[in-house]
mmCIF file with all atom_site columns, C-alpha atoms in Angstrom:
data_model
loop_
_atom_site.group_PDB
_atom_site.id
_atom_site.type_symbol
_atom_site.label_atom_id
_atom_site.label_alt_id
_atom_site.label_comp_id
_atom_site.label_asym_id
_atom_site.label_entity_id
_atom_site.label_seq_id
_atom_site.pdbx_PDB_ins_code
_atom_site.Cartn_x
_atom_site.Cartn_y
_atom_site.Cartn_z
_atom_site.occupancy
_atom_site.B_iso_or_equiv
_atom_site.pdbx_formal_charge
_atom_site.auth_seq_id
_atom_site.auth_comp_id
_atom_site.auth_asym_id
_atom_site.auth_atom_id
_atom_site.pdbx_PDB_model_num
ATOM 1   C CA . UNK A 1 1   ? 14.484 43.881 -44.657 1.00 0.00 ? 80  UNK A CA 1
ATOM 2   C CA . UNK A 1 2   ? 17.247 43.497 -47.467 1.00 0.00 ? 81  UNK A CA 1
ATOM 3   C CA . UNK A 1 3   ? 20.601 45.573 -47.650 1.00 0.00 ? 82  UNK A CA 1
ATOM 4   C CA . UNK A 1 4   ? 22.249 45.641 -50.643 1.00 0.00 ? 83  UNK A CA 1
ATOM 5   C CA . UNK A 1 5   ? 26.138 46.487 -51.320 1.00 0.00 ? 84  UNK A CA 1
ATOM 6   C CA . UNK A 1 6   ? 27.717 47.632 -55.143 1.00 0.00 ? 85  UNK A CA 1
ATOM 7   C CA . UNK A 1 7   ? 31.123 47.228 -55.698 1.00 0.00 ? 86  UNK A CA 1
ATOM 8   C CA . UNK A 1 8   ? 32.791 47.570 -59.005 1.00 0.00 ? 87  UNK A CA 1
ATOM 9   C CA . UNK A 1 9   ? 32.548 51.133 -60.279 1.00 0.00 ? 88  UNK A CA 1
ATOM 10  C CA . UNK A 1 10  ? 35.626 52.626 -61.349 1.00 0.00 ? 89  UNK A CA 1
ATOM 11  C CA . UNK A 1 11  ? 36.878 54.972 -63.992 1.00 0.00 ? 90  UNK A CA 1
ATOM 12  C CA . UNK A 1 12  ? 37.279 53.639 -67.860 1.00 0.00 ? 91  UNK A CA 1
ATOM 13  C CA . UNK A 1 13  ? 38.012 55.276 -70.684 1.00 0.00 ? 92  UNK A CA 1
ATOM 14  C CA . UNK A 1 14  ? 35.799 55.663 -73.778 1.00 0.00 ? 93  UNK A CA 1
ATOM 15  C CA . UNK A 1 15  ? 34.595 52.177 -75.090 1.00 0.00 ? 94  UNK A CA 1
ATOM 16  C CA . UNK A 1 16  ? 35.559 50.429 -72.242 1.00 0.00 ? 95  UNK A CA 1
ATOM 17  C CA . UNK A 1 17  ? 33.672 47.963 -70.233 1.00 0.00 ? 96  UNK A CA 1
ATOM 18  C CA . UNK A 1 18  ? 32.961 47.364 -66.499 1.00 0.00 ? 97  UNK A CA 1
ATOM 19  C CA . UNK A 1 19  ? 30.947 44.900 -64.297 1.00 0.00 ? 98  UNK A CA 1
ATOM 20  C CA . UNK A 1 20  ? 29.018 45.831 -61.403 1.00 0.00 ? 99  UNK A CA 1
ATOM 21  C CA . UNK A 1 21  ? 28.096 43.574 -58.936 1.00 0.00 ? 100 UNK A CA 1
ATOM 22  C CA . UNK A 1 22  ? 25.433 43.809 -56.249 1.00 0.00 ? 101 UNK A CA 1
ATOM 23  C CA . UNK A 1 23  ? 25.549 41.938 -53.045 1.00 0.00 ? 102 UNK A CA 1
ATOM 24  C CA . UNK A 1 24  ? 22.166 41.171 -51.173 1.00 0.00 ? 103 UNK A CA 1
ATOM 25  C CA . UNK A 1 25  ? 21.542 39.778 -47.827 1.00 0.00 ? 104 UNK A CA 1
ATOM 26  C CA . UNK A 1 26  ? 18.273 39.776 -45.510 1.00 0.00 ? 105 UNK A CA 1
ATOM 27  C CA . UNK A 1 27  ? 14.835 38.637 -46.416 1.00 0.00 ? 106 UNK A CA 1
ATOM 28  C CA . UNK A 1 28  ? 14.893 37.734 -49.885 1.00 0.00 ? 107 UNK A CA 1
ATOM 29  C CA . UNK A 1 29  ? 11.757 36.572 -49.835 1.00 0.00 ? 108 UNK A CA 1
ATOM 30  C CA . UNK A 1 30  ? 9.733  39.672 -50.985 1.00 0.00 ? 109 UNK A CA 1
ATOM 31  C CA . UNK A 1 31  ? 11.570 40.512 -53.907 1.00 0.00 ? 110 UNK A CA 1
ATOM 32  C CA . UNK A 1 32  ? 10.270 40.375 -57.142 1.00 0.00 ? 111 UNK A CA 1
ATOM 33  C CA . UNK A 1 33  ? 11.902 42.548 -59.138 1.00 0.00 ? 112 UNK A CA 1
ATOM 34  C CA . UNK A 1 34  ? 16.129 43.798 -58.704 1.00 0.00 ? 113 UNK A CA 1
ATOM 35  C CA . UNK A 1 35  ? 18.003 46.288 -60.831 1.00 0.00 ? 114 UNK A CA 1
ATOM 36  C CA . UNK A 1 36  ? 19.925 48.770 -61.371 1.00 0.00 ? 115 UNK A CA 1
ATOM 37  C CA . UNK A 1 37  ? 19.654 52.812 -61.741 1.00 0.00 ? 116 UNK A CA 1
ATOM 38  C CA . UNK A 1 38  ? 22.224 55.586 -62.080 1.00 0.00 ? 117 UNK A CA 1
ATOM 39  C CA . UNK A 1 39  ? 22.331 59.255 -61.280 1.00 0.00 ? 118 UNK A CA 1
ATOM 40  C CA . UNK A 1 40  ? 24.235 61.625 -63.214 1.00 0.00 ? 119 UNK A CA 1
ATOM 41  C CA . UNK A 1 41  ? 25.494 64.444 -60.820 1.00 0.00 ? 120 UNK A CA 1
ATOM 42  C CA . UNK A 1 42  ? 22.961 66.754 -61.177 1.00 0.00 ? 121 UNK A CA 1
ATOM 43  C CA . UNK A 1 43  ? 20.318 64.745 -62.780 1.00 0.00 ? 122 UNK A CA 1
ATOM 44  C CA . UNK A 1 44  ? 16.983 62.414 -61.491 1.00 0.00 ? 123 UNK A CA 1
ATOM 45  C CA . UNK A 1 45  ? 18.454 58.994 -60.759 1.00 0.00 ? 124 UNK A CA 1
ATOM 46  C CA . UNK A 1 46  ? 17.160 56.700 -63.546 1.00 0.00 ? 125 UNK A CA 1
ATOM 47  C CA . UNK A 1 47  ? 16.454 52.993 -64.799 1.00 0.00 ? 126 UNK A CA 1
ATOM 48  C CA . UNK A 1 48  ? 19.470 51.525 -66.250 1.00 0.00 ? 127 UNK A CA 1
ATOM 49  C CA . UNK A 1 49  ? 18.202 47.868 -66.454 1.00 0.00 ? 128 UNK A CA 1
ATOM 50  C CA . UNK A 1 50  ? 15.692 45.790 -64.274 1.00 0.00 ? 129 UNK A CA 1
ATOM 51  C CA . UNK A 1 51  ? 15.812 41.535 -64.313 1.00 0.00 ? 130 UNK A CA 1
ATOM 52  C CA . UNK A 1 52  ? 12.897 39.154 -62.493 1.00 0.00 ? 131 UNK A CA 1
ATOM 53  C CA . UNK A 1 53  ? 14.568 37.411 -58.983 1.00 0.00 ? 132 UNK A CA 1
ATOM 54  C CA . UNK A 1 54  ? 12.969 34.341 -60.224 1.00 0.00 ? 133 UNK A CA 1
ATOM 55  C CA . UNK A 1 55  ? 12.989 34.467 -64.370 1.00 0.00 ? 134 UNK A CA 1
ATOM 56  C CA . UNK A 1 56  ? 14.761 35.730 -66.923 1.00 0.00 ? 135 UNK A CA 1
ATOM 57  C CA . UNK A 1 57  ? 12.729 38.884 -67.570 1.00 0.00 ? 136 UNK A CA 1
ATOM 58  C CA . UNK A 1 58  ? 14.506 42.083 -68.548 1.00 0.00 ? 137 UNK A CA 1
ATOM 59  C CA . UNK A 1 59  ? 13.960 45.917 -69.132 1.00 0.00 ? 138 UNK A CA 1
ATOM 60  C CA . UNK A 1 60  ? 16.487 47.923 -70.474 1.00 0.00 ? 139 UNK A CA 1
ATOM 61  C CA . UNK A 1 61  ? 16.924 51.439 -70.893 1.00 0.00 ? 140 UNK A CA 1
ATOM 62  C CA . UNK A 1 62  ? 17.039 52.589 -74.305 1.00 0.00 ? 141 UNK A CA 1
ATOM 63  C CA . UNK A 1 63  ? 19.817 54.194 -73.662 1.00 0.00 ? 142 UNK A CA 1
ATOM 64  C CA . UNK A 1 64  ? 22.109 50.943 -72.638 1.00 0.00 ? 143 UNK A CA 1
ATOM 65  C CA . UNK A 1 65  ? 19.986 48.401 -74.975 1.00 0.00 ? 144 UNK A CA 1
ATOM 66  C CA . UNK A 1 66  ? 23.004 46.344 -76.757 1.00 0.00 ? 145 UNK A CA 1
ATOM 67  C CA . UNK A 1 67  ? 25.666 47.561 -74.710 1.00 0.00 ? 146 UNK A CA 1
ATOM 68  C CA . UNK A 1 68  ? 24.587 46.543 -70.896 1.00 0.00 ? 147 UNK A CA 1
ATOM 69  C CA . UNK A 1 69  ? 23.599 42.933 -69.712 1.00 0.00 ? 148 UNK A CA 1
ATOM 70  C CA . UNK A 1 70  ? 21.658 42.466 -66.443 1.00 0.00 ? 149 UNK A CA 1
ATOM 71  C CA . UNK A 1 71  ? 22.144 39.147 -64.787 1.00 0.00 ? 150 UNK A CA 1
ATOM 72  C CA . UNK A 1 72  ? 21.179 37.490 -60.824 1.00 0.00 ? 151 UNK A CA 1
ATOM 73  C CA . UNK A 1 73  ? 22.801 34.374 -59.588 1.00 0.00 ? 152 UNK A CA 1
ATOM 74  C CA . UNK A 1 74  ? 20.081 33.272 -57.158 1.00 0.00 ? 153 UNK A CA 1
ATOM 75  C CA . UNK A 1 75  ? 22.345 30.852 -54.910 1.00 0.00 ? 154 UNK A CA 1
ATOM 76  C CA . UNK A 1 76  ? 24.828 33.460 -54.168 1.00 0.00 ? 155 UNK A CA 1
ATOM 77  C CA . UNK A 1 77  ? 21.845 36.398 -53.785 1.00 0.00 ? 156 UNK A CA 1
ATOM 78  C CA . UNK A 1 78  ? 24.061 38.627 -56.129 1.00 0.00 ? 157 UNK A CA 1
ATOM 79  C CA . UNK A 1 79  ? 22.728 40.897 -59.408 1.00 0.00 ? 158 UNK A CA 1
ATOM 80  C CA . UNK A 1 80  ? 25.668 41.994 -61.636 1.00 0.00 ? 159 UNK A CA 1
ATOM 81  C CA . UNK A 1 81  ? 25.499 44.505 -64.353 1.00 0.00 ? 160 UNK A CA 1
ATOM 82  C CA . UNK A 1 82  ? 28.188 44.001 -67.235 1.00 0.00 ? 161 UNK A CA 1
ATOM 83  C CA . UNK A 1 83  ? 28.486 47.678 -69.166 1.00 0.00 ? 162 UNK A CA 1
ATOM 84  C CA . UNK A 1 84  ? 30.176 47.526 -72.340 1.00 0.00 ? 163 UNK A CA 1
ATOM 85  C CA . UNK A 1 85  ? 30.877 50.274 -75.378 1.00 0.00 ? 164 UNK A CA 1
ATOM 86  C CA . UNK A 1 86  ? 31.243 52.651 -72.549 1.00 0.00 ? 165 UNK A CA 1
ATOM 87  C CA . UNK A 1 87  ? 30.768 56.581 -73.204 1.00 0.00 ? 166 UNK A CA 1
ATOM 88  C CA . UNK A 1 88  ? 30.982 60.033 -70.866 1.00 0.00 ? 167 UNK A CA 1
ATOM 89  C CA . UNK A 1 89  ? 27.237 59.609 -71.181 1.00 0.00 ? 168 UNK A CA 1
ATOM 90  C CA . UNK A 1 90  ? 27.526 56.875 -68.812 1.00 0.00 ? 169 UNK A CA 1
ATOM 91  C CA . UNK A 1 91  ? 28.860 58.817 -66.012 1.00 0.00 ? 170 UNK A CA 1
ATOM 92  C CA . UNK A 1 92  ? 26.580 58.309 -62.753 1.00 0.00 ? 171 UNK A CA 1
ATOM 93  C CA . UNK A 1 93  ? 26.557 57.260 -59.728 1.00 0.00 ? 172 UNK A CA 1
ATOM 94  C CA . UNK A 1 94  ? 24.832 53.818 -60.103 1.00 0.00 ? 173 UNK A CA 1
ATOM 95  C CA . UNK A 1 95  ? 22.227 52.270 -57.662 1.00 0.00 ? 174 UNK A CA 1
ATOM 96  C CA . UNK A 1 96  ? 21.375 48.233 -56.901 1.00 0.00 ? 175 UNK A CA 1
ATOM 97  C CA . UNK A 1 97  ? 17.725 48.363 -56.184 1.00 0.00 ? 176 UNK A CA 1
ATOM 98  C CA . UNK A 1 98  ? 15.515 45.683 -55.064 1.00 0.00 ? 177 UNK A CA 1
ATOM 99  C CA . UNK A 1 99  ? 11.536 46.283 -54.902 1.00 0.00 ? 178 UNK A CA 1
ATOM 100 C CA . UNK A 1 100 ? 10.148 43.933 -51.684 1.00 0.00 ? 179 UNK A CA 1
ATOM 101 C CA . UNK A 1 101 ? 6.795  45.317 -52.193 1.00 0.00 ? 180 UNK A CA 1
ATOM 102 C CA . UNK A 1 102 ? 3.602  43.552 -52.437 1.00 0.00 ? 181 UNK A CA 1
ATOM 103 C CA . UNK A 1 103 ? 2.054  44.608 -56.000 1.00 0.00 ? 182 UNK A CA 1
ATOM 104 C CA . UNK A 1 104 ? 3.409  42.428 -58.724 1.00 0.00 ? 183 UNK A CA 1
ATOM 105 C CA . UNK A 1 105 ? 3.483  45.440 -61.555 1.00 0.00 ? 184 UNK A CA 1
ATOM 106 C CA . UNK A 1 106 ? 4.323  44.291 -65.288 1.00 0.00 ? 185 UNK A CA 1
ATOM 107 C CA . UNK A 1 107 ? 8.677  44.565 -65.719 1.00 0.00 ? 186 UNK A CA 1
ATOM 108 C CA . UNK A 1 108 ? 7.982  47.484 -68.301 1.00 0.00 ? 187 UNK A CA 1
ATOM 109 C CA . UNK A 1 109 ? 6.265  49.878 -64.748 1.00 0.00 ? 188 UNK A CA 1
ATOM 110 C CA . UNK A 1 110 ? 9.022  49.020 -62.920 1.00 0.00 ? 189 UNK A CA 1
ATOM 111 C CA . UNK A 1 111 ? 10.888 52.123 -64.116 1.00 0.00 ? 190 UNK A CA 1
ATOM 112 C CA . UNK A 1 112 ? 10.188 54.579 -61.314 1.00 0.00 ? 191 UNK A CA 1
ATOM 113 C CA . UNK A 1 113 ? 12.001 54.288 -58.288 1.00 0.00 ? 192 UNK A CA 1
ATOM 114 C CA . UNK A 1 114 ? 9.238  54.952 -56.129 1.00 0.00 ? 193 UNK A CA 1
ATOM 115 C CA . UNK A 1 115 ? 8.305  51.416 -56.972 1.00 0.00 ? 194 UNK A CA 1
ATOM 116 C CA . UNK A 1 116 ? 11.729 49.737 -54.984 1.00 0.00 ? 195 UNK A CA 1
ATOM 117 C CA . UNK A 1 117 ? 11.623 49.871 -51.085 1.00 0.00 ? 196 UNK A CA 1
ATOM 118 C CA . UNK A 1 118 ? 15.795 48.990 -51.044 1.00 0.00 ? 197 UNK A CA 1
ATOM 119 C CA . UNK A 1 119 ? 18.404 50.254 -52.223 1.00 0.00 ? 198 UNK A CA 1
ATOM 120 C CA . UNK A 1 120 ? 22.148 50.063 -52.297 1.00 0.00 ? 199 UNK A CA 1
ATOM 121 C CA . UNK A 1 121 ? 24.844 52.668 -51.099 1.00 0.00 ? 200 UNK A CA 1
ATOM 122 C CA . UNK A 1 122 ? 26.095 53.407 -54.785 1.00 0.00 ? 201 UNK A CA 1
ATOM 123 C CA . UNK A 1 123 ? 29.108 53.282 -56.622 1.00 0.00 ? 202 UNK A CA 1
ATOM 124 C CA . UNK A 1 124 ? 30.637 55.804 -58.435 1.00 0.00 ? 203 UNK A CA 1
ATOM 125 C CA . UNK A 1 125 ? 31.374 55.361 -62.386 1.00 0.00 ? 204 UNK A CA 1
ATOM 126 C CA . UNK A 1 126 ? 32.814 57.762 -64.421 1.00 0.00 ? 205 UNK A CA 1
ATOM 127 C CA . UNK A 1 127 ? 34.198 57.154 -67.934 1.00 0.00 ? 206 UNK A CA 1
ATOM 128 C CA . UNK A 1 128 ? 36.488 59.194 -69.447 1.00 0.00 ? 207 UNK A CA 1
ATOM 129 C CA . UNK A 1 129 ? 36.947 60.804 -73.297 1.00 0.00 ? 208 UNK A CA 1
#
C-alpha cells in the first residue's frame, strides 16, 4: 500500500506560480509511474503531468507544456509540481497519483486514471482573473 498527501494549493492570481508537493509513504516498491491530475469542478479529473519513480521520463499535458515542471526527489519519497504562467483555466482540484500496478505501459498510456491504484486526498487550486 502507498498513501499519498498534497499540500500546496492555494489561490493566485493570473500569471502567478505555485508548487505542489506530494508526500508518499508505504511500499514504494511497486511504483513505476507518479503524477499528477486535476479536476475542474464539474469536469472528468485529468492528466496534468506524469514523471518515471526511477528516470527522468515525462508526459505533459498539452495544456501545461512550458508552463508546469514535474519533478520526484527519490530519498525524501516526495513528487512536486511547480505551475507557472498561471490562468482561471487552471482552476481544479489537483490529484498526486501513483500507479503500483504490475504492467509497465509506455509514459505516453499512462494518461487514464484507471491506470493508478493510489491516489492522494487533493488540494484545492484556484487562480484568480
Amino acid at each position: 500500500q502507498v498513501q499519498l498527501v498534497e499540500s500546496g494549493g492555494g489561490l493566485v492570481q493570473a500569471g502567478g506560480s505555485l508548487r505542489l508537493s506530494c508526500a508518499a509513504s508505504g511500499d514504494s516498491t511497486s511504483i513505476y509511474t507518479v503524477g499528477w491530475f486535476r479536476q475542474p469542478t464539474g469536469k472528468e479529473r485529468e492528466v496534468a503531468a506524469l514523471i518515471r519513480w526511477s528516470s527522468d521520463i515525462t508526459y505533459y499535458a498539452d495544456s501545461v507544456k512550458g508552463r508546469f515542471t514535474i519533478s520526484r526527489d527519490n530519498t525524501k519519497n516526495m513528487i512536486f509540481l511547480e505551475m507557472n504562467s498561471l490562468t482561471p483555466e487552471d482552476t481544479a482540484v489537483y490529484f498526486c497519483a501513483a500507479d503500483g500496478g504490475t504492467v509497465r505501459y509506455p509514459i505516453g498510456r499512462m494518461t487514464s486514471r484507471e491506470k493508478f491504484n493510489y491516489w492522494g486526498q487533493g488540494t484545492q487550486v484556484t487562480v484568480s482573473s
